[in-house]
DNA sequence: CGATCGTTTGACGGTGCTCAATCACCGTGG
DNA sequence: CCACGGTGATTGAGCACCGTCAAACGATCG
């Protein structure tokens, strides 16, 4: 039913000559619709008579580009395993990260209304994705109400997440932005059944900085600050949340307010006097 | 088919006692599916046999709350006329604006996955919306492929817009953020067939500031700067774009680059200075 | 006309952006 | 085995930008 004509992708325009210039996105053995629905978080695995679906699964190596901004879009991807970042590349080469994607997330749906991808998608680690051909999508949704419902739910989540990302970027202080990001990541881990305390960041500091709208040096400093506050233990990309309540309190610092002093004089009182405001 | 049980809404938790405490959201005469599809931008008005659809239309007065954050969601709204702002209210009362909605936009779909609204929606002017009952939505989509397609397109647009908003907020300089916002607004106007040059802002400076993640005074100053640059003519909420090319050049200022120097302190420099460099 | 809110402008202080240097971690090749 | 770039992370110094506080000014509505 679905003919895979091309099993090789290269990344000429975005990551010109990315690490390992061959076979970064390759087809593997297809799987069932049931598997797809399970990955999308559908608990109710109704028997759904259509078992003749054959859903292509592709393997994406770390650093490989799954979707090219501006390219004609032919597939909607659903993350099966791994992590991705979505980004827009400015003409001066700056990469603006828009979001991170984890298993169950839908990638490339923004292209439905234009036929071309509006952002690039890059794998942050070796990952696998389901490939849903755009031209068959509406037919598939008609054939399988379960798939249709799963897609609507996923899109709804995606929309809700966009609001959460805006909340992160809107914070005044850089540490608050990072705290919100880490809490969001922690909640994502919990939703996925993994430990919300021990995080391993698949993305670089620069990627986080881009998402949060700050300089990457500021992200480094903010990590140091949150660690010094006693909320985190940071070792490169391994982050352990020590004081979730304190981190959450740090999250609640909004623009135009002066009530909350994120003071945590736990360690040696060397942290800067950001708390020396009104009584 | 659709029973409207309650024709009055008040806004107890969000805008406690908003201007005019009665009948701010009221039902009016229903309309046809064809009308809904037209408002959603579907050019291909196929006859679609189901003319027995009766789509409720409600009227929302300026300042009225259409959706309450945290409230159980029973409807997905499609803007028919007017303008809205979507926002999250922090516990300290700060309003974080997430997006603005114009005719054709879908409101409240983020609630599909949780059953509760994740953000509030407030009318910025007297407006009208289509009410699509959530419990009937999937059935309606099955009955009318045209409605289904229109919804998918609208959701795709919405997702793409989220990326654009992130791009606005990520800019370093405040004037760049405002320039990107104005260009986005201008493009929205053009898509809607209205003049992209003469804009009337339905939202306050504070709302814009919240969306862009800056202080509202900074928005005022940025308006002044863009006007002094010669890109705009600003009169309170009436904005006229004088030099679209210059405004667009201002838009292209990304983090980590040193190309631009929009320094034009004196009013003598009349023509665009952004083209002069790039050497 | 007065009250309230929105907008603008000013002054000041602090945060974070920029430019650097340093260190740690790799994979490569001598 | 250790030099050798290359990338990412951390830290420091300086200064411009913007957030905060404050006070006019203007618009809108009762």
Coordinates of C-alpha atoms (C1' of nucleotides) in Angstrom, one line a residue:
Chain A
X1 CA 0.0 0.0 0.0
X2 CA 2.7 2.4 0.9
X3 CA 5.7 2.4 -1.4
X4 CA 8.9 3.5 0.0
X5 CA 10.8 4.8 -2.9
X6 CA 13.8 6.4 -1.2
X7 CA 15.6 5.0 1.7
X8 CA 18.3 7.6 2.0
X9 CA 18.3 11.1 3.2
X10 CA 21.1 13.6 3.3
X11 CA 21.0 17.0 4.9
X12 CA 22.4 19.4 2.3
X13 CA 20.9 22.7 3.3
X14 CA 20.6 22.6 7.0
X15 CA 23.4 20.6 8.4
X16 CA 25.6 20.5 5.4
X17 CA 27.6 17.4 5.8
X18 CA 26.4 16.3 9.2
X19 CA 28.4 13.7 11.1
X20 CA 28.3 10.7 8.9
X21 CA 27.0 11.7 5.5
X22 CA 25.2 8.4 4.7
X23 CA 22.1 6.6 5.7
X24 CA 21.1 8.7 8.6
X25 CA 17.4 8.1 7.9
X26 CA 16.6 4.6 6.9
X27 CA 13.5 2.4 6.6
X28 CA 13.2 -0.6 8.9
X29 CA 10.5 -3.3 9.2
X30 CA 7.0 -1.9 9.3
X31 CA 4.7 -2.4 12.2
X32 CA 1.0 -2.6 13.0
X33 CA -1.5 0.1 13.7
X34 CA -1.9 -1.3 17.1
X35 CA 1.7 -0.5 17.8
X36 CA 1.3 3.0 16.6
X37 CA -1.8 3.7 18.7
X38 CA 0.0 2.3 21.8
X39 CA 2.9 4.6 21.2
X40 CA 0.5 7.5 20.9
X41 CA -0.8 6.7 24.4
X42 CA -4.1 5.1 23.5
X43 CA -5.0 3.0 26.5
X44 CA -8.2 1.6 25.0
X45 CA -6.8 -0.9 22.5
X46 CA -10.1 -1.8 20.8
X47 CA -9.7 -4.7 18.4
X48 CA -10.3 -2.3 15.5
X49 CA -10.8 -4.7 12.6
X50 CA -8.3 -3.1 10.3
X51 CA -5.2 -5.1 11.0
X52 CA -4.1 -4.8 7.4
X53 CA -2.5 -1.5 8.1
X54 CA 1.2 -1.6 7.6
X55 CA 2.8 1.4 9.3
X56 CA 6.3 2.2 8.1
X57 CA 8.9 2.7 10.8
X58 CA 12.1 4.6 10.1
X59 CA 15.3 4.8 12.0
X60 CA 16.9 8.3 12.5
X61 CA 20.4 8.6 13.8
X62 CA 21.5 11.3 16.2
X63 CA 22.0 14.6 14.4
X64 CA 20.1 13.5 11.3
X65 CA 17.5 15.8 9.8
X66 CA 14.1 14.2 9.6
X67 CA 12.3 17.2 8.1
X68 CA 13.7 20.0 6.2
X69 CA 12.3 23.5 6.6
X70 CA 10.9 24.5 3.2
X71 CA 10.8 21.0 1.8
X72 CA 7.6 19.6 0.4
X73 CA 6.0 17.5 3.1
X74 CA 4.9 14.0 2.3
X75 CA 4.7 12.5 5.8
X76 CA 3.5 13.2 9.3
X77 CA 5.8 11.5 11.8
X78 CA 5.0 10.1 15.1
X79 CA 7.9 9.6 17.5
X80 CA 8.2 6.0 18.5
X81 CA 11.5 6.2 20.5
X82 CA 14.1 8.9 21.0
X83 CA 14.1 12.7 21.1
X84 CA 13.9 15.4 18.5
X85 CA 14.2 19.2 18.3
X86 CA 12.1 21.4 16.0
X87 CA 13.8 24.5 14.8
X88 CA 13.7 27.3 12.3
X89 CA 16.9 28.4 10.7
X90 CA 17.3 32.1 10.0
X91 CA 19.1 33.3 6.9
X92 CA 22.1 34.2 9.0
X93 CA 22.3 30.7 10.2
X94 CA 20.9 31.1 13.7
X95 CA 18.9 28.1 14.9
X96 CA 15.7 29.0 16.7
X97 CA 14.6 26.0 18.6
X98 CA 10.8 25.8 18.8
X99 CA 10.2 22.7 20.8
X100 CA 11.5 19.3 21.8
X101 CA 9.6 16.1 20.8
X102 CA 9.4 12.8 22.7
X103 CA 7.7 9.5 22.1
X104 CA 4.1 9.9 21.2
X105 CA 4.5 13.4 19.8
X106 CA 3.4 14.3 16.2
X107 CA 5.9 15.9 13.9
X108 CA 5.2 17.8 10.8
X109 CA 1.5 18.4 11.1
X110 CA 2.0 22.2 10.7
X111 CA 2.8 21.4 7.1
X112 CA -0.7 20.2 6.3
X113 CA -2.0 23.6 5.6
X114 CA 0.8 24.7 3.3
X115 CA 2.3 21.5 1.8
X116 CA 5.8 22.5 3.0
X117 CA 7.5 22.1 6.3
X118 CA 7.6 25.3 8.3
X119 CA 10.4 24.0 10.6
X120 CA 13.2 21.5 10.6
X121 CA 13.3 18.5 12.8
X122 CA 16.6 17.0 14.0
X123 CA 17.1 13.9 16.1
X124 CA 18.9 14.5 19.4
X125 CA 19.7 10.8 19.7
X126 CA 19.2 7.6 17.7
X127 CA 15.5 7.4 17.3
X128 CA 12.6 5.7 15.5
X129 CA 9.5 7.3 14.0
X130 CA 6.3 6.1 12.4
X131 CA 5.8 7.5 8.9
X132 CA 2.2 8.5 8.1
X133 CA 1.8 9.4 4.4
X134 CA 0.0 12.7 4.1
X135 CA -2.0 11.7 1.1
X136 CA -3.4 8.6 2.9
X137 CA -3.8 10.3 6.2
X138 CA -7.4 11.3 5.9
X139 CA -8.4 7.9 4.5
X140 CA -6.6 6.2 7.3
X141 CA -8.4 8.3 9.8
X142 CA -11.7 7.4 8.2
X143 CA -10.9 3.7 8.3
X144 CA -9.7 3.8 11.9
X145 CA -11.6 6.0 14.4
X146 CA -9.1 5.0 17.0
X147 CA -6.3 6.5 14.9
X148 CA -8.3 9.5 14.3
X149 CA -9.0 10.0 18.0
X150 CA -5.3 9.5 18.9
X151 CA -4.3 12.1 16.3
X152 CA -6.8 14.6 17.7
X153 CA -5.6 14.0 21.2
X154 CA -2.0 14.4 20.1
X155 CA -2.7 17.6 18.3
X156 CA -4.6 18.9 21.3
X157 CA -1.6 18.1 23.5
X158 CA 0.7 19.8 21.0
X159 CA -1.4 23.0 21.1
X160 CA -1.5 23.0 24.9
X161 CA 2.3 22.6 24.9
X162 CA 2.7 25.6 22.7
X163 CA 1.1 27.6 25.5
X164 CA 3.5 26.1 28.0
X165 CA 6.5 27.0 25.9
X166 CA 5.2 30.6 25.7
X167 CA 5.0 30.6 29.5
X168 CA 8.6 29.5 29.7
X169 CA 9.9 32.2 27.4
X170 CA 7.8 34.9 29.0
X171 CA 9.4 34.7 32.4
X172 CA 11.5 37.7 33.4
X173 CA 14.5 36.1 35.0
X174 CA 16.6 33.5 33.3
X175 CA 16.6 31.2 36.2
X176 CA 12.8 31.2 36.2
X177 CA 12.7 30.2 32.6
X178 CA 15.1 27.4 33.2
X179 CA 13.2 26.3 36.3
X180 CA 10.0 26.2 34.2
X181 CA 11.7 24.2 31.5
X182 CA 13.0 21.7 34.0
X183 CA 9.7 21.3 35.6
X184 CA 8.1 20.8 32.3
X185 CA 10.7 18.2 31.4
X186 CA 10.1 16.5 34.7
X187 CA 6.4 16.4 34.1
X188 CA 7.0 15.0 30.7
X189 CA 9.1 12.2 32.2
X190 CA 6.4 11.5 34.7
X191 CA 3.8 11.3 32.0
X192 CA 5.9 8.7 30.3
X193 CA 6.3 6.7 33.4
X194 CA 10.0 7.5 34.0
X195 CA 11.6 9.1 37.0
X196 CA 10.8 12.8 37.3
X197 CA 13.8 13.4 39.5
X198 CA 16.7 12.1 37.5
X199 CA 16.9 13.8 34.2
X200 CA 19.3 13.3 31.4
X201 CA 19.2 16.2 29.0
X202 CA 19.4 15.0 25.4
X203 CA 19.8 18.6 24.1
X204 CA 22.8 20.9 24.4
X205 CA 22.8 24.1 26.5
X206 CA 22.7 26.0 23.3
X207 CA 19.4 24.3 22.3
X208 CA 17.9 25.0 25.7
X209 CA 19.1 28.6 25.5
X210 CA 17.5 29.0 22.1
X211 CA 14.2 27.6 23.3
X212 CA 14.1 29.9 26.3
X213 CA 15.3 32.9 24.4
X214 CA 18.5 33.6 26.3
X215 CA 22.2 33.3 25.6
X216 CA 23.7 29.9 26.2
X217 CA 26.1 31.3 28.8
X218 CA 23.1 32.5 30.7
X219 CA 21.7 29.0 30.7
X220 CA 25.0 27.8 32.2
X221 CA 24.9 30.4 34.9
X222 CA 21.2 29.7 35.6
X223 CA 22.0 26.0 36.1
X224 CA 24.7 27.1 38.5
X225 CA 22.3 29.3 40.3
X226 CA 19.6 26.7 40.7
X227 CA 22.2 24.3 41.9
X228 CA 23.5 26.8 44.4
X229 CA 20.0 27.5 45.6
X230 CA 19.8 23.9 46.5
X231 CA 17.2 22.9 44.0
X232 CA 19.3 20.8 41.7
X233 CA 22.4 18.8 41.3
X234 CA 23.9 19.3 37.9
X235 CA 26.6 17.3 36.3
X236 CA 26.9 18.3 32.7
X237 CA 23.8 16.8 31.1
X238 CA 22.7 14.8 34.2
X239 CA 20.3 16.8 36.3
X240 CA 18.9 15.6 39.6
X241 CA 16.0 17.6 41.1
X242 CA 16.7 17.8 44.9
X243 CA 14.0 20.2 46.0
X244 CA 11.0 20.0 43.7
X245 CA 8.9 22.2 45.9
X246 CA 11.6 24.9 45.8
X247 CA 12.0 24.6 42.1
X248 CA 8.3 25.0 41.7
X249 CA 8.3 28.1 43.9
X250 CA 11.0 29.5 41.7
X251 CA 8.7 28.8 38.8
X252 CA 6.1 31.2 40.3
X253 CA 7.9 34.4 39.5
X254 CA 5.9 36.4 37.1
X255 CA 6.3 39.8 35.5
X256 CA 5.1 42.7 37.5
X257 CA 5.2 41.0 40.9
X258 CA 7.6 41.5 43.8
X259 CA 6.2 39.2 46.4
X260 CA 8.4 36.1 45.9
X261 CA 12.0 36.1 46.9
X262 CA 13.6 32.9 45.6
X263 CA 15.8 32.9 48.6
X264 CA 17.3 29.6 49.7
X265 CA 20.2 30.4 52.0
X266 CA 21.0 26.7 52.3
X267 CA 24.5 26.8 51.0
X268 CA 27.2 29.3 51.9
X269 CA 25.5 32.7 51.5
X270 CA 27.4 33.6 48.5
X271 CA 24.5 33.9 46.0
X272 CA 23.9 37.3 44.7
X273 CA 21.6 39.8 46.3
X274 CA 18.6 39.3 44.1
X275 CA 16.6 39.1 47.2
X276 CA 17.3 42.4 48.7
X277 CA 14.1 44.1 47.8
X278 CA 11.0 45.3 49.6
X279 CA 10.2 44.1 53.0
Chain B
X1 CA -30.0 18.3 17.7
X2 CA -28.0 20.7 19.8
X3 CA -29.7 21.8 22.9
X4 CA -28.6 25.1 24.3
X5 CA -29.4 25.0 28.0
X6 CA -27.8 28.1 29.2
X7 CA -27.8 31.4 27.5
X8 CA -25.9 33.4 30.1
X9 CA -22.4 33.4 31.1
X10 CA -20.7 35.5 33.8
X11 CA -17.0 35.7 34.6
X12 CA -16.7 35.1 38.3
X13 CA -13.1 33.9 38.6
X14 CA -11.1 35.6 35.9
X15 CA -12.5 39.1 35.4
X16 CA -14.4 39.4 38.6
X17 CA -17.2 41.7 37.7
X18 CA -16.1 42.6 34.2
X19 CA -17.6 45.6 32.6
X20 CA -21.3 44.9 32.5
X21 CA -22.0 41.9 34.6
X22 CA -24.8 40.5 32.5
X23 CA -25.4 38.8 29.2
X24 CA -22.0 39.2 27.8
X25 CA -22.1 35.9 26.0
X26 CA -25.5 35.2 24.4
X27 CA -26.9 32.9 21.8
X28 CA -28.1 34.2 18.5
X29 CA -29.7 32.6 15.5
X30 CA -27.9 29.5 14.3
X31 CA -26.5 29.3 10.9
X32 CA -25.5 26.6 8.3
X33 CA -22.5 24.4 8.0
X34 CA -21.8 26.1 4.7
X35 CA -21.4 29.4 6.6
X36 CA -19.0 27.8 9.1
X37 CA -16.8 26.3 6.4
X38 CA -16.7 29.6 4.5
X39 CA -15.6 31.4 7.7
X40 CA -12.9 28.8 8.1
X41 CA -11.5 29.6 4.7
X42 CA -12.7 26.7 2.7
X43 CA -12.8 27.8 -0.9
X44 CA -14.2 24.6 -2.2
X45 CA -17.8 24.8 -1.2
X46 CA -18.8 21.3 -2.2
X47 CA -22.5 20.9 -1.9
X48 CA -22.0 18.4 1.0
X49 CA -25.4 16.9 1.3
X50 CA -25.8 17.5 5.0
X51 CA -27.6 20.7 5.1
X52 CA -29.4 19.7 8.2
X53 CA -26.6 20.9 10.3
X54 CA -27.6 23.7 12.6
X55 CA -24.5 25.5 13.9
X56 CA -25.1 27.7 16.9
X57 CA -23.7 31.2 16.8
X58 CA -23.0 33.2 19.9
X59 CA -22.3 36.8 20.4
X60 CA -19.5 37.9 22.7
X61 CA -19.2 41.4 23.9
X62 CA -15.9 43.2 24.3
X63 CA -14.2 42.1 27.5
X64 CA -16.4 39.1 28.0
X65 CA -14.7 35.8 28.8
X66 CA -15.6 33.1 26.3
X67 CA -13.6 30.3 27.9
X68 CA -12.4 30.1 31.5
X69 CA -9.1 28.5 32.3
X70 CA -9.7 25.4 34.3
X71 CA -13.4 25.1 33.5
X72 CA -14.8 22.0 32.0
X73 CA -14.8 22.4 28.2
X74 CA -17.9 21.5 26.3
X75 CA -17.4 23.5 23.1
X76 CA -14.8 24.2 20.5
X77 CA -15.2 27.7 19.2
X78 CA -14.5 29.0 15.7
X79 CA -14.2 32.8 15.4
X80 CA -16.7 34.2 13.0
X81 CA -16.1 37.9 13.5
X82 CA -14.0 39.9 15.9
X83 CA -10.8 39.4 17.8
X84 CA -9.9 37.5 20.9
X85 CA -6.9 37.0 23.2
X86 CA -5.9 33.7 24.8
X87 CA -4.2 33.9 28.1
X88 CA -3.1 32.1 31.2
X89 CA -3.7 33.7 34.6
X90 CA -1.0 33.1 37.3
X91 CA -2.0 32.8 40.8
X92 CA -0.7 36.2 41.5
X93 CA -3.0 37.7 38.9
X94 CA -0.6 38.2 36.1
X95 CA -2.1 37.7 32.7
X96 CA 0.2 35.9 30.3
X97 CA -1.1 36.4 26.8
X98 CA -0.5 33.3 24.6
X99 CA -2.0 34.4 21.2
X100 CA -4.5 36.5 19.5
X101 CA -7.3 35.0 17.5
X102 CA -9.1 36.3 14.4
X103 CA -11.9 35.1 12.2
X104 CA -11.4 31.5 11.1
X105 CA -9.3 30.6 14.1
X106 CA -10.2 27.7 16.3
X107 CA -10.4 28.2 20.1
X108 CA -10.4 25.7 22.8
X109 CA -9.1 22.7 21.0
X110 CA -6.3 22.3 23.5
X111 CA -8.9 21.2 26.0
X112 CA -9.7 18.1 23.9
X113 CA -7.0 16.0 25.6
X114 CA -7.9 17.0 29.2
X115 CA -11.5 18.0 29.2
X116 CA -10.7 21.3 30.8
X117 CA -9.6 24.6 29.2
X118 CA -5.9 25.3 29.7
X119 CA -6.3 29.0 28.9
X120 CA -8.9 31.7 29.1
X121 CA -10.2 33.4 26.0
X122 CA -11.4 37.1 26.2
X123 CA -13.0 39.1 23.4
X124 CA -11.1 42.2 22.5
X125 CA -14.1 43.7 20.7
X126 CA -17.7 42.7 20.1
X127 CA -17.4 39.4 18.3
X128 CA -19.3 36.3 17.2
X129 CA -18.3 32.6 17.3
X130 CA -19.5 29.3 16.1
X131 CA -20.1 26.8 18.9
X132 CA -19.1 23.2 18.1
X133 CA -20.2 20.8 20.9
X134 CA -17.2 18.6 21.8
X135 CA -19.3 15.5 22.3
X136 CA -20.7 15.8 18.8
X137 CA -17.5 16.9 17.2
X138 CA -16.1 13.6 16.0
X139 CA -19.6 12.6 14.7
X140 CA -19.9 15.9 12.8
X141 CA -16.4 15.4 11.3
X142 CA -17.4 11.9 10.2
X143 CA -20.6 13.2 8.6
X144 CA -18.9 16.1 6.8
X145 CA -15.5 15.4 5.4
X146 CA -15.4 19.1 4.4
X147 CA -15.7 20.1 8.1
X148 CA -13.1 17.6 9.0
X149 CA -10.7 18.9 6.4
X150 CA -11.3 22.5 7.5
X151 CA -10.6 21.6 11.1
X152 CA -7.4 19.8 10.2
X153 CA -6.2 22.8 8.2
X154 CA -7.1 25.2 11.0
X155 CA -5.3 23.1 13.6
X156 CA -2.3 22.9 11.3
X157 CA -2.3 26.7 10.9
X158 CA -2.6 27.0 14.7
X159 CA 0.4 24.8 15.2
X160 CA 2.4 26.8 12.6
X161 CA 1.4 30.0 14.4
X162 CA 2.8 28.7 17.7
X163 CA 6.2 28.5 16.0
X164 CA 5.8 32.1 14.8
X165 CA 5.0 33.3 18.2
X166 CA 8.1 31.6 19.6
X167 CA 10.1 33.4 17.0
X168 CA 8.7 36.7 18.1
X169 CA 9.5 36.2 21.7
X170 CA 13.0 34.8 21.0
X171 CA 14.3 38.0 19.5
X172 CA 16.9 39.8 21.5
X173 CA 15.9 43.4 21.1
X174 CA 12.5 44.6 22.0
X175 CA 12.0 46.6 18.8
X176 CA 12.7 43.4 16.8
X177 CA 10.1 41.6 18.7
X178 CA 7.6 44.3 18.0
X179 CA 8.6 44.5 14.4
X180 CA 8.0 40.8 14.0
X181 CA 4.7 41.1 15.7
X182 CA 3.6 43.9 13.4
X183 CA 4.8 42.0 10.4
X184 CA 2.9 38.9 11.6
X185 CA -0.2 41.0 12.1
X186 CA 0.2 42.6 8.7
X187 CA 0.4 39.2 7.1
X188 CA -2.7 38.1 8.9
X189 CA -4.5 41.1 7.6
X190 CA -3.3 40.3 4.1
X191 CA -4.5 36.7 4.4
X192 CA -7.9 38.0 5.4
X193 CA -8.0 40.3 2.4
X194 CA -7.7 43.5 4.3
X195 CA -5.1 46.2 4.0
X196 CA -1.7 45.1 5.4
X197 CA -0.6 48.7 5.7
X198 CA -3.2 50.3 7.9
X199 CA -3.6 48.4 11.1
X200 CA -5.9 49.1 14.0
X201 CA -4.7 47.3 17.1
X202 CA -7.6 45.7 19.0
X203 CA -5.3 44.8 21.9
X204 CA -3.7 47.0 24.5
X205 CA 0.0 47.7 24.8
X206 CA 0.0 45.6 27.9
X207 CA -1.4 42.6 26.0
X208 CA 1.2 43.0 23.3
X209 CA 3.9 43.3 25.9
X210 CA 2.7 40.2 27.6
X211 CA 2.7 38.2 24.4
X212 CA 6.2 39.5 23.5
X213 CA 7.6 38.9 27.0
X214 CA 8.6 42.5 27.7
X215 CA 7.3 45.3 29.9
X216 CA 4.5 47.4 28.5
X217 CA 6.6 50.6 28.8
X218 CA 9.1 48.9 26.6
X219 CA 6.4 48.3 24.0
X220 CA 5.6 52.0 24.0
X221 CA 9.2 52.9 23.6
X222 CA 9.7 50.4 20.8
X223 CA 6.7 51.8 18.9
X224 CA 8.4 55.2 19.3
X225 CA 11.7 53.8 18.0
X226 CA 10.1 52.1 15.0
X227 CA 8.3 55.3 14.2
X228 CA 11.5 57.4 14.6
X229 CA 13.3 54.9 12.4
X230 CA 10.7 55.8 9.7
X231 CA 9.1 52.4 9.5
X232 CA 5.8 53.3 11.1
X233 CA 3.3 56.0 11.8
X234 CA 1.8 55.4 15.2
X235 CA -1.3 57.2 16.6
X236 CA -2.4 55.4 19.7
X237 CA -3.8 52.1 18.3
X238 CA -3.7 53.1 14.7
X239 CA -0.5 51.9 13.1
X240 CA 0.4 52.6 9.5
X241 CA 3.3 50.7 8.0
X242 CA 5.4 53.2 6.0
X243 CA 8.4 51.2 5.1
X244 CA 7.6 47.5 5.0
X245 CA 11.0 46.6 3.6
X246 CA 12.7 48.5 6.5
X247 CA 10.4 46.8 9.0
X248 CA 11.2 43.5 7.5
X249 CA 15.0 44.2 7.7
X250 CA 14.5 45.1 11.3
X251 CA 12.9 41.7 11.7
X252 CA 16.0 39.9 10.6
X253 CA 18.0 40.5 13.7
X254 CA 18.8 37.3 15.4
X255 CA 20.7 36.3 18.5
X256 CA 24.4 35.8 18.0
X257 CA 24.8 38.0 15.0
X258 CA 26.4 41.4 14.6
X259 CA 25.1 42.4 11.2
X260 CA 22.7 45.1 12.2
X261 CA 23.1 48.6 13.6
X262 CA 19.7 50.2 13.6
X263 CA 21.2 53.1 15.4
X264 CA 19.5 56.1 13.9
X265 CA 19.5 58.5 16.9
X266 CA 19.0 61.7 14.9
X267 CA 15.8 62.4 13.0
X268 CA 17.7 63.7 10.1
X269 CA 18.5 60.2 8.8
X270 CA 15.4 59.7 6.8
X271 CA 16.0 56.7 4.6
X272 CA 16.5 53.2 5.8
X273 CA 19.9 52.7 7.3
X274 CA 19.6 49.0 7.5
X275 CA 20.5 48.5 3.9
X276 CA 23.7 50.5 4.2
X277 CA 25.7 47.9 6.0
X278 CA 25.8 44.2 5.3
X279 CA 29.2 44.9 3.8
Chain C
dC1 C1' -17.0 66.8 34.4
dG2 C1' -14.6 63.5 37.2
dA3 C1' -13.0 58.7 37.6
dT4 C1' -10.6 55.1 35.6
dC5 C1' -7.7 53.1 32.6
dG6 C1' -4.3 53.2 28.9
dT7 C1' -0.3 55.4 26.9
dT8 C1' 3.8 58.0 27.0
dT9 C1' 8.1 59.7 28.9
dG10 C1' 11.8 60.1 32.3
dA11 C1' 15.4 58.4 35.6
dC12 C1' 17.8 54.8 37.7
dG13 C1' 19.7 50.3 38.7
dG14 C1' 20.3 45.6 37.7
dT15 C1' 20.2 41.7 34.6
dG16 C1' 21.8 39.5 30.9
dC17 C1' 24.2 39.9 26.2
dT18 C1' 28.6 40.1 24.2
dC19 C1' 33.3 39.1 23.9
dA20 C1' 36.9 36.4 25.8
dA21 C1' 39.6 32.7 28.1
dT22 C1' 39.7 28.2 30.2
dC23 C1' 38.7 23.5 30.9
dA24 C1' 36.7 18.9 29.9
dC25 C1' 35.6 15.5 26.6
dC26 C1' 36.2 13.1 22.0
dG27 C1' 37.6 11.0 18.0
dT28 C1' 41.5 11.1 14.9
dG29 C1' 46.0 10.4 13.6
dG30 C1' 50.9 10.7 14.6
Chain D
dC1 C1' 50.8 6.4 24.2
dC2 C1' 50.2 11.4 23.8
dA3 C1' 49.6 15.8 20.5
dC4 C1' 46.0 17.8 18.0
dG5 C1' 41.9 20.2 16.6
dG6 C1' 36.8 20.4 17.5
dT7 C1' 32.9 20.9 20.2
dG8 C1' 30.5 21.9 24.4
dA9 C1' 30.4 23.8 29.1
dT10 C1' 31.9 27.0 32.4
dT11 C1' 33.5 31.3 34.2
dG12 C1' 34.9 36.2 34.1
dA13 C1' 34.6 41.4 32.9
dG14 C1' 32.3 45.3 30.9
dC15 C1' 28.5 47.7 29.4
dA16 C1' 24.2 48.4 27.0
dC17 C1' 19.4 47.4 27.3
dC18 C1' 15.4 46.8 29.6
dG19 C1' 12.7 46.2 34.0
dT20 C1' 11.0 48.9 37.7
dC21 C1' 9.2 53.0 39.9
dA22 C1' 7.2 57.3 39.1
dA23 C1' 4.7 61.0 37.1
dA24 C1' 2.3 63.3 33.3
dC25 C1' -0.8 63.0 29.6
dG26 C1' -4.7 61.3 26.9
dA27 C1' -8.9 58.5 26.0
dT28 C1' -13.1 56.6 27.3
dC29 C1' -17.3 56.1 29.8
dG30 C1' -20.3 56.9 33.4

